[in-house]
Each structure stands twice: as structure tokens, then as C-alpha cells.
Coordinates of C-alpha atoms in Angstrom, one line a residue:
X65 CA 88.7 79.9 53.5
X66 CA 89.6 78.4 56.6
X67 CA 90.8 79.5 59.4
X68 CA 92.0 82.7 57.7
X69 CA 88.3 83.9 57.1
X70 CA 86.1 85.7 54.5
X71 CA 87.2 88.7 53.2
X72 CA 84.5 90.6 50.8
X73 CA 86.1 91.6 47.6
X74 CA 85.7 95.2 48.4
X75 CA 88.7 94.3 50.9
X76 CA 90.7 92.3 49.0
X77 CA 91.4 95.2 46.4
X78 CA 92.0 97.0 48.9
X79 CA 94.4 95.1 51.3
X80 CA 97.9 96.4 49.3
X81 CA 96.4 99.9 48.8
X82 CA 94.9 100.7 51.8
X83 CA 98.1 98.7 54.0
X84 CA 101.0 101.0 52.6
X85 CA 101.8 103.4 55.3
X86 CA 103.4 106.4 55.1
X87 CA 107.0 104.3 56.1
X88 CA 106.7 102.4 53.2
X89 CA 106.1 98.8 55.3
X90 CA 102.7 96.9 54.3
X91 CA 100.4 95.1 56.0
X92 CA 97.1 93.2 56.1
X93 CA 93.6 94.5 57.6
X94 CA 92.3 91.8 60.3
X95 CA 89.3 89.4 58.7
X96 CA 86.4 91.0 60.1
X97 CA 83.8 87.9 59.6
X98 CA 82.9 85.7 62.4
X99 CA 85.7 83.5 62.7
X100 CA 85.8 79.8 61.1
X101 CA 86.6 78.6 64.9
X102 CA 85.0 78.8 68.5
X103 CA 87.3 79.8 71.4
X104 CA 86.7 76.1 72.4
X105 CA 88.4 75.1 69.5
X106 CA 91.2 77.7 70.1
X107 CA 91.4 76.6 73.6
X108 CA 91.6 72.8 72.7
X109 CA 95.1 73.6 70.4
X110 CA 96.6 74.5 73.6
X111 CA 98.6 72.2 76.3
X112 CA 96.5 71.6 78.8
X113 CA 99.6 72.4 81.0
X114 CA 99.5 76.0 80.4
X115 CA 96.9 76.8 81.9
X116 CA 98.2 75.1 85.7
X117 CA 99.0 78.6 87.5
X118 CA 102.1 78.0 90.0
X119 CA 102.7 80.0 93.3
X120 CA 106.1 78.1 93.1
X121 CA 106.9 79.5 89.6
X122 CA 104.8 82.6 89.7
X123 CA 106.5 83.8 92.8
X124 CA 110.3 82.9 91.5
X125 CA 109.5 85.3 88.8
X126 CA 108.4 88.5 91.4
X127 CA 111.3 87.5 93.3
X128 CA 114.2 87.7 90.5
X129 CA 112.6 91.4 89.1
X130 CA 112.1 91.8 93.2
X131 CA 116.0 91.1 93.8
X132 CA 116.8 93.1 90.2
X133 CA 114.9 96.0 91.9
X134 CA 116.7 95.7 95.0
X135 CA 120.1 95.7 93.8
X136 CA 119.5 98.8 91.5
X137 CA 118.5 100.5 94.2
X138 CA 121.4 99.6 96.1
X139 CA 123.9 100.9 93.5
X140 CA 121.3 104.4 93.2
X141 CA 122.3 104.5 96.6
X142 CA 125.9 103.5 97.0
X143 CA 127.4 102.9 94.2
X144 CA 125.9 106.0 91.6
X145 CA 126.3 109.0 94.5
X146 CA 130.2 107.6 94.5
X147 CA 131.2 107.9 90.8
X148 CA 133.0 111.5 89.7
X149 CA 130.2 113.7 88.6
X150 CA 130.9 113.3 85.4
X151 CA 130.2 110.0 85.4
X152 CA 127.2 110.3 87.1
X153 CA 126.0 112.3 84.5
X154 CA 125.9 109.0 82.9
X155 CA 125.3 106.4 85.3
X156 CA 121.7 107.8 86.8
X157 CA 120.2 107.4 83.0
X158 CA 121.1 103.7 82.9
X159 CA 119.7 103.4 86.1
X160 CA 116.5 105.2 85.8
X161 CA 115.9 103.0 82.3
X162 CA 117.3 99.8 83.8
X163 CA 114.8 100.5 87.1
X164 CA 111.6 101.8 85.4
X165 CA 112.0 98.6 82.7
X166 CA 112.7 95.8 85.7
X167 CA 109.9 97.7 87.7
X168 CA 107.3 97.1 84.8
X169 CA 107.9 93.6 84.7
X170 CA 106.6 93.8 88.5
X171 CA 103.8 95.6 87.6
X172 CA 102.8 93.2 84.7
X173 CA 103.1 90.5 88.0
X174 CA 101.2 92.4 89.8
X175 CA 98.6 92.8 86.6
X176 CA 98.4 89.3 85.9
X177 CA 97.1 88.9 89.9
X178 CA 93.9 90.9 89.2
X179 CA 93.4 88.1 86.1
X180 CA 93.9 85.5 88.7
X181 CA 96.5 83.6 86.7
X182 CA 99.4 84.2 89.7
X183 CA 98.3 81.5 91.9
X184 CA 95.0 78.9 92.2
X185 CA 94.1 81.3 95.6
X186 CA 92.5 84.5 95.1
X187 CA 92.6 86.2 98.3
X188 CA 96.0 85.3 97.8
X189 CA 96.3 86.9 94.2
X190 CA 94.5 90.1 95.5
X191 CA 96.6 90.6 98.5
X192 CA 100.0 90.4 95.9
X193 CA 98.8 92.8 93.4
X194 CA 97.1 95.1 96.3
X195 CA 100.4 95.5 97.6
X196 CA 102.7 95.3 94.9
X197 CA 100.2 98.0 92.2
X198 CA 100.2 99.9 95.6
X199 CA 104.0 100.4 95.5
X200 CA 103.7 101.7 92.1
X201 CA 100.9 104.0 93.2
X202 CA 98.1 102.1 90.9
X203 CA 94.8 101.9 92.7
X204 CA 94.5 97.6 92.5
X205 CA 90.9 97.1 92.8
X206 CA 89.9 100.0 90.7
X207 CA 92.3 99.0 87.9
X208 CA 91.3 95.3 88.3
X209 CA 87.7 96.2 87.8
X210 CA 88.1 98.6 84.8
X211 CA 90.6 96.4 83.0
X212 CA 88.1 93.6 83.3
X213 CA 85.6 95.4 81.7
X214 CA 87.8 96.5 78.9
X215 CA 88.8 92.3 78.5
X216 CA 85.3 92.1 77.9
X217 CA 84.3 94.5 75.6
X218 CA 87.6 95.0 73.6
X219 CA 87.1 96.6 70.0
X220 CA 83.5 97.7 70.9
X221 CA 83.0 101.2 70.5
X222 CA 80.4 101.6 73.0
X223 CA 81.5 99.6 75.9
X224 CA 85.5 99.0 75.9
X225 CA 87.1 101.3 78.2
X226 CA 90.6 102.1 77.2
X227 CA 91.9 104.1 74.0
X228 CA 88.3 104.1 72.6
X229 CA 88.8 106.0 69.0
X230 CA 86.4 108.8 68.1
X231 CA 84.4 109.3 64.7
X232 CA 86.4 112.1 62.8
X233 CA 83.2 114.6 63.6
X234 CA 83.9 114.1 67.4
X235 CA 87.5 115.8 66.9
X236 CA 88.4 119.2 68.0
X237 CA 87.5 121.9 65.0
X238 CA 91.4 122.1 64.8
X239 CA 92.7 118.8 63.8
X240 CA 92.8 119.4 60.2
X241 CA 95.0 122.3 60.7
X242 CA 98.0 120.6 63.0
X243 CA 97.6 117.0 62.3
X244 CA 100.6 116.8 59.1
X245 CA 102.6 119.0 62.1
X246 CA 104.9 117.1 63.9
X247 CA 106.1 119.1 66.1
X248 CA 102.7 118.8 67.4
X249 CA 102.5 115.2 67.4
X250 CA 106.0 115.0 69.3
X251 CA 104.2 116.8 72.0
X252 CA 101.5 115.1 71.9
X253 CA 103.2 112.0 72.2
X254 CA 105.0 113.0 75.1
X255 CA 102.3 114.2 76.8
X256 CA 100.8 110.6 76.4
X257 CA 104.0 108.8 78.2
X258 CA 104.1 111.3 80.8
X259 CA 100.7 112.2 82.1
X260 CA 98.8 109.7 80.7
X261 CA 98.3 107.0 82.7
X262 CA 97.1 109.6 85.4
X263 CA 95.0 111.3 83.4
X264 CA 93.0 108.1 82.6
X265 CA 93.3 107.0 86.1
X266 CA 91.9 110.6 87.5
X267 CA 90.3 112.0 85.0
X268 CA 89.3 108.9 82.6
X269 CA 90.7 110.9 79.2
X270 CA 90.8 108.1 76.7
X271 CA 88.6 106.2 78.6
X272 CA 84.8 105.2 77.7
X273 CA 82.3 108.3 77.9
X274 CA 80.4 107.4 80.8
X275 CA 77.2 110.3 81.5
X276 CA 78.9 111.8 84.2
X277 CA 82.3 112.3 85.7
X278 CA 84.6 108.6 86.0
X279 CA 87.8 108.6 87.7
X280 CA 89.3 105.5 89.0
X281 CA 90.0 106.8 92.8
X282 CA 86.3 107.5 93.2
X283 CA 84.2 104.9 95.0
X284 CA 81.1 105.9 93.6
X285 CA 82.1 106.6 90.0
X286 CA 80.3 105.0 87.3
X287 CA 82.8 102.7 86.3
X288 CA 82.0 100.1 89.3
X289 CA 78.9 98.8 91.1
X290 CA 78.1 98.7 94.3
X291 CA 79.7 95.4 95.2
X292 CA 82.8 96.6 94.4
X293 CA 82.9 99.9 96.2
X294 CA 84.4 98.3 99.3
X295 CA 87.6 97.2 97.4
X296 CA 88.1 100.5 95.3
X297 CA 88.5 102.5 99.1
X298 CA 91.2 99.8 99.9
X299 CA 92.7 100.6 96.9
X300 CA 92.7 104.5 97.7
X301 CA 93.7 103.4 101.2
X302 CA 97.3 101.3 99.5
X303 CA 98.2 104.3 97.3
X304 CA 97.3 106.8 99.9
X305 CA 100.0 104.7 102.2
X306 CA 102.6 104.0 100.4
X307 CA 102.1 108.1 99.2
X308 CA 102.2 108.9 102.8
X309 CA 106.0 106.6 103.2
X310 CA 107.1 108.6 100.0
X311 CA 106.3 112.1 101.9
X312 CA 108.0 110.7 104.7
X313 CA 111.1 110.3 102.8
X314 CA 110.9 113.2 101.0
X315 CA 111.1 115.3 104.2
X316 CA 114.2 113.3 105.7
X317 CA 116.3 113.1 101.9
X318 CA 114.4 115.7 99.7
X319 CA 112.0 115.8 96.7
X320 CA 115.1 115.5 94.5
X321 CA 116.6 112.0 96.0
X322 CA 112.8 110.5 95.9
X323 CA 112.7 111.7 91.9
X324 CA 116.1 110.3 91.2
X325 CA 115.7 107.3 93.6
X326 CA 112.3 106.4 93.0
X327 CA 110.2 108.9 91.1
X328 CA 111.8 108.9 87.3
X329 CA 111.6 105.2 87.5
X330 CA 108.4 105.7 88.5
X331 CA 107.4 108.0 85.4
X332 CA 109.6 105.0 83.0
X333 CA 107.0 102.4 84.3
X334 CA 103.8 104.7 83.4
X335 CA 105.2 105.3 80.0
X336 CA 105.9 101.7 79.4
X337 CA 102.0 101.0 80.6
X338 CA 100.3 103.8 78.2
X339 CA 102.6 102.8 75.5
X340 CA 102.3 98.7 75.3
X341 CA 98.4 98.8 75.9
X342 CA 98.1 101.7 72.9
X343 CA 100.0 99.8 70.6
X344 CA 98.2 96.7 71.3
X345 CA 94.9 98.3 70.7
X346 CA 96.0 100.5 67.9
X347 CA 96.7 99.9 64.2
X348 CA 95.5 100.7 60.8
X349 CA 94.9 97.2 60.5
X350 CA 92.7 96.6 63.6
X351 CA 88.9 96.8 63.2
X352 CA 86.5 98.0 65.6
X353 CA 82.4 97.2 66.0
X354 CA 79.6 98.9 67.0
X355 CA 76.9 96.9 68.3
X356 CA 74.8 95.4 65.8
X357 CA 79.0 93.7 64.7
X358 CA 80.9 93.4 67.5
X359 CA 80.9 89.9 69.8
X360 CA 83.5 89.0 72.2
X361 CA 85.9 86.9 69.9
X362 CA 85.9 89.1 67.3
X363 CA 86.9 91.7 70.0
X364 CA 89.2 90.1 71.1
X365 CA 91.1 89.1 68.1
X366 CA 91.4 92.5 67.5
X367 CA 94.0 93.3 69.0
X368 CA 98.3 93.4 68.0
X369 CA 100.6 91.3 69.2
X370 CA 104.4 93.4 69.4
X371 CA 107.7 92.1 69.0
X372 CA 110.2 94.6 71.1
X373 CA 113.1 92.5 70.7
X374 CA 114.4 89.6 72.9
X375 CA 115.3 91.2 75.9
X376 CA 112.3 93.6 76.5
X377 CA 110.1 90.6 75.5
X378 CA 111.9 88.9 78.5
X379 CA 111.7 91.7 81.2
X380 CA 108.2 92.8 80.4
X381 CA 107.3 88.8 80.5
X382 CA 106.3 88.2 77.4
X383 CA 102.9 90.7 77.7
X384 CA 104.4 92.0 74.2
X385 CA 104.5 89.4 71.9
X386 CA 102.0 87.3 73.5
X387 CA 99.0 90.1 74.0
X388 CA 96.4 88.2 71.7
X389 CA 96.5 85.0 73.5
X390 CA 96.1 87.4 77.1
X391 CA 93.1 88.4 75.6
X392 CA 91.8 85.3 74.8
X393 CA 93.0 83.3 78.0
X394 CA 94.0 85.9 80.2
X395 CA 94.2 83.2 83.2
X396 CA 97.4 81.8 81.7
X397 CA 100.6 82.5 83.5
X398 CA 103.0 84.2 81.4
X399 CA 105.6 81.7 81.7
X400 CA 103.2 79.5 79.8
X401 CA 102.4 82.4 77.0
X402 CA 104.7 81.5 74.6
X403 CA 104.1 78.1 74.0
X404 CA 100.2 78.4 74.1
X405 CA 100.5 81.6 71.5
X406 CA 102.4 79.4 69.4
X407 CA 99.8 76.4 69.7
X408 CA 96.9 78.9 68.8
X409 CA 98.7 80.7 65.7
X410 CA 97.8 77.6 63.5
X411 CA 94.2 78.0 64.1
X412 CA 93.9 81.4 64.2
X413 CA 95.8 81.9 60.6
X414 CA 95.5 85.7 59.5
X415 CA 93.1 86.4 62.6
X416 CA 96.7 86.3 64.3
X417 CA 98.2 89.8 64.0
X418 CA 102.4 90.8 64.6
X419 CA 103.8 93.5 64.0
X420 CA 107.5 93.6 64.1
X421 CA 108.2 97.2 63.7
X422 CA 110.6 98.8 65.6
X423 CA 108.9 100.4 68.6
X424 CA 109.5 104.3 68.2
X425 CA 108.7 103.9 64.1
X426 CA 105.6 102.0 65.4
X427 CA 104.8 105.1 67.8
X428 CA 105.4 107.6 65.1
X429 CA 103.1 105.8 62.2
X430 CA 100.4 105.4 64.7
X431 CA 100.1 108.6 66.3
X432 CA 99.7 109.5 62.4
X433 CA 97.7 106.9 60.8
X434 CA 95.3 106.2 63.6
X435 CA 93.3 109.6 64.3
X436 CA 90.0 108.6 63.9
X437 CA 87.3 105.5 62.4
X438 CA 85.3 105.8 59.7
X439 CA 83.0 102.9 58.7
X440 CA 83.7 101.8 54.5
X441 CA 80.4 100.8 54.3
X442 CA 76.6 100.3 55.4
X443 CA 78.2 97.4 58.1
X444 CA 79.2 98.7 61.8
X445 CA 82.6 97.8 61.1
X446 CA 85.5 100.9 61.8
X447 CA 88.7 101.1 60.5
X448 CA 91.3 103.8 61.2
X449 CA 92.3 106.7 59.2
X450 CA 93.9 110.3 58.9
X451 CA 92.4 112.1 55.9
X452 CA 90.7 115.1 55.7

């Protein structure tokens, strides 16, 4: 059927049923067949332009969110502490939002320099995203490494290694009993922005069961090799720095200037992180594979492009809408993302997924769709579900 894919009938009758959610909205389960196409065939559709990195262009780009940053700060520290208190009351909000949003599109930057697509010199790359995933207090190396791995093996349940879902008999005994609560899910959900990202980084909850403990600070933890134990100490060594400057000015300003100045943004950036990689890796109409399905393209298709309106599109750099294409090609600057997503959606036909929900109603519908996999049949294909 082209390049939309083979479907059995068993899916077809249920593409309506199984797509209403409980908001009302439909949509259409990802083809699960091998796809009609090779990625050389994908990769032919795009400009061969697009994938040219530029130091020129990549480093305008850190250095307008760099300046953004800079002036922020400046009004955090002149301009906010001057208002009446009442209007302060007000003013450090928009700050902390307008900061943590600016200081994600840095840390996508800084992303982008562990896939190589900031510049055509590594060392160079490396020695950006060391310094700038240090500021934000994200181990480079170790992160680099990990999310590697997971760009290979996404949608494989045994080897992908973020927001791997569980089989329904994995969950807690308890599930059944608070899962319809939403007070509950609100928590959960909060939990997820605010401690989240350090929970995977520390304690690698969400992460890939390895057989013994993984955290992302350790050296010798059995996410990484021995080649790369080297680089995840210099990573320890750039957060432990720039951890050691924050003390620093804790003591001369106090732990209540650093969180308003620094540390809320901070927590803005980690929540934007959990959130945009969960919903790009979860939806009711995302498959996953065990091994005897899953393959690398496959894998990679499956995976949700998001549309979070024009300007967050724009300040997070297009990682949003533009995901499937990273996944595919995650070499190409995002300055080029656009136009190559938009070369690729013709070939890809329904194995291109967008989902235009607005972002909190997305949250909400996937924190209580998505709670498990279940395969339909005798195949090792897994789809999402809530029933019990």
C-alpha cells in the first residue's frame, strides 16, 4: 500500500475503536510492518544541504539563547529586586518561566553536540556540550553515551534505555486500585517534572533494567564500557565544578538568591527534558518490539513528533516538532530540521506521526492511557493500554 504500509485486518477494525481516547480526539496506530522504504531512500528525499553542520550558524544560535540568558539574568538581578513587592510577586514567575524555557534551548545545543551535528570538529563538539550540560549540572559524557544507546535501540523493550514500559504483571499489586484516581496521577506527574530527570540520572528509574545497580555518575556502572570510563569521570569532574561555584555563591548571597536566581530555572529546564522525551516516546498509538520484531527503522519510526505551538517550537529549536527526523538523522543541525522533516513526510506517509494536542491535555491522556503493553497477538508487537 505504499509508503503507508500493511496493516492486517485485525488492525484496521480496530484503528477507530481502539484510537478514541478518553478526550474524545482520535487517532491512528503506527503501521507496524517493515516499512515499504530503506532509510537510504528516506535519506535521498532530503537536501543534501541539510545535512552541512555550521560552526558559523550553530554558534549564532548558542549565542542569541546565550545573550537571552544573560539579560534575564541581568533583570533577576537589577531590575526584579527593584520593583514594589507586589510586583515582584509577579515579575520572578515570568522570569523563572522565561529563564528555564531560553535555558532549555541551550541545553538542546548542548544535546545536539553529543550527536555531533554542532560543528564538522568533534573535540570541538565535546568541549561545547562538556561545558555547557556542565552548567546545567548534566553529566556530558555519561548522557552522551546513554542517549546513544537509546538512538539505537528505540522501541525495543529489551535494549532502549529511557521510559522503557512494563508488561501489566510487572506493576505494583496496587495499580488497579489508584490508577482511575487522579489525585494520584497529579502527583505522580509532578513527581516526574520535578525529580525525574535525577532520578534516572542517579538512580536509573525508568531506565533499562540492567542486573545490577546503573546510575549515570558512576564510572563503572553497567551502562558504559571500559573505553568510555575516562570521559564519564570528566563528566563527574564538570558537574562537581560548576556544583562547587554554586556553593560558593550560596555562602556569599544565600540558598534562597541561588534558587530564585538560578535554581527554579534550573528545575523549569529538567521538567521541560523529562516531559519532551516522554511524550515523544509515549502514545497509545506507538508500538513497541521485542526481539524476534523490532529492527532499527522500525524503532525509530516509533516515535511522536509534537507540535507545542510556534513560539516553544522556536525556543526549544525545533526538537518538538521535528523529533522523528532526529531519530532518523540525528546528525542534522536543527536549523536544517524543518525542511528535511518536511522532505521525508512524503515518503514516510502514515509511518509519520503528529500529534497536535495541546501539551497539558497530552500529559493528562498519557499518564492515563499509557500504563502498561500488552501484545494483541502471537507477534512481539506491544501496544499501550490501561485496563484491568
Amino acid at each position: 500500500m505504499g509508503a503507508g504500509g500493511r496493516m492486517t485486518e485485525k488492525e484496521r477494525e480496530k484503528q477507530e475503536l481502539l484510537g478514541r481516547t478518553g478526550a474524545g480526539a482520535v487517532f491512528q496506530r503506527s503501521p507496524t510492518d517493515k516499512p515499504p522504504f530503506t532509510l537510504g531512500q528516506i535519506k535521498m528525499a532530503i537536501p543534501p544541504h541539510c545535512f552541512q553542520r555550521s560552526l558559523v550558524k550553530s554558534s549564532s544560535y548558542l549565542v542569541h539563547d546565550l545573550v537571552i540568558v544573560a539579560a534575564l539574568l541581568y533583570a533577576a538581578l537589577v531590575w526584579i529586586p527593584a520593583l514594589p513587592s507586589m510586583l515582584q510577586l509577579g515579575a520572578w514567575p515570568l522570569y523563572w518561566v522565561a529563564q528555564g524555557c531560553v535555558m532549555f534551548g541551550v541545553w538542546v545545543i548542548a544535546h545536539e553536540c553529543g550527536h555531533h551535528a554542532f560543528s564538522d570538529y568533534p573535540l570541538l563538539d565535546d568541549v561545547v556540550g562538556l561545558v555547557l550540560h556542565s552548567w546545567l549540572l548534566v553529566p556530558y559524557f555519561s548522557w552522551k553515551h546513554s542517549h546513544r544507546r537509546h538512538h539505537s535501540n528505540t522501541g525495543s523493550l529489551e535494549r532502549d534505555e529511557v521510559f522503557v514500559p512494563r508488561p501489566k504483571e510487572a506493576l505494583p499489586w496496587y495499580t488497579p486500585y489508584i490508577h482511575d484516581n487522579p489525585v494520584v496521577r497529579v502527583v505522580l506527574i509532578v513527581v516526574q517534572l520535578t525529580l525525574g530527570w535525577y532520578m534516572y540520572l542517579s538512580l536509573n528509574t525508568w531506565g533499562r533494567p540492567y542486573p545490577r545497580f546503573a546510575c549515570h555518575f558512576d564510572p563503572y556502572s553497567p551502562i558504559y564500557n571500559d573505553r568510555e570510563r575516562a570521559q564519564i569521570f570528566i563528566s563527574d569532574i564538570g558537574v562537581l565544578a560548576v556544583s562547587f561555584a554554586m556553593l560558593k555563591l550560596v555562602s556569599t548571597f544565600g540558598f534562597w538568591w541561588m534558587m530564585r536566581v538560578y535554581g527554579v530555572p534550573l528545575m523549569i529546564v529538567n521538567a521541560w527534558l523529562v516531559l519532551v522525551t516522554y511524550l515523544h516516546h509515549t502514545h497509545p498509538a506507538l508500538p513497541h518490539y521485542d526481539s524476534t520484531e523490532w529492527d532499527w527503522l522500525r524503532g525509530a519510526l516509533a516515535t511522536m513528533d509534537r507540535d507545542y505551538g510556534i513560539i516553544l517550537n522556536r525556543v526549544f529549536h525545533n526538537i518538538t516538532d521535528t523529533h522523528i527526523l532526529h531519530h532518523l538523522f540525528s546528525n542534522i543541525p536543527h536549523y536544517h530540521a524543518m525542511e528535511a522533516t518536511k522532505a521525508i513526510k512524503p515518503i514516510l506517509g502514515e509511518y509519520y506521526q503528529i500529534d497536535r494536542t495541546p501539551l497539558a491535555k497530552a500529559t493528562w491522556r498519557e499518564a492515563k492511557e499509557c500504563l502498561y503493553i500488552e501484545r494483541e497477538d502471537s507477534k512481539g508487537i506491544f501496544w499501550y493500554s490501561n485496563k484491568f
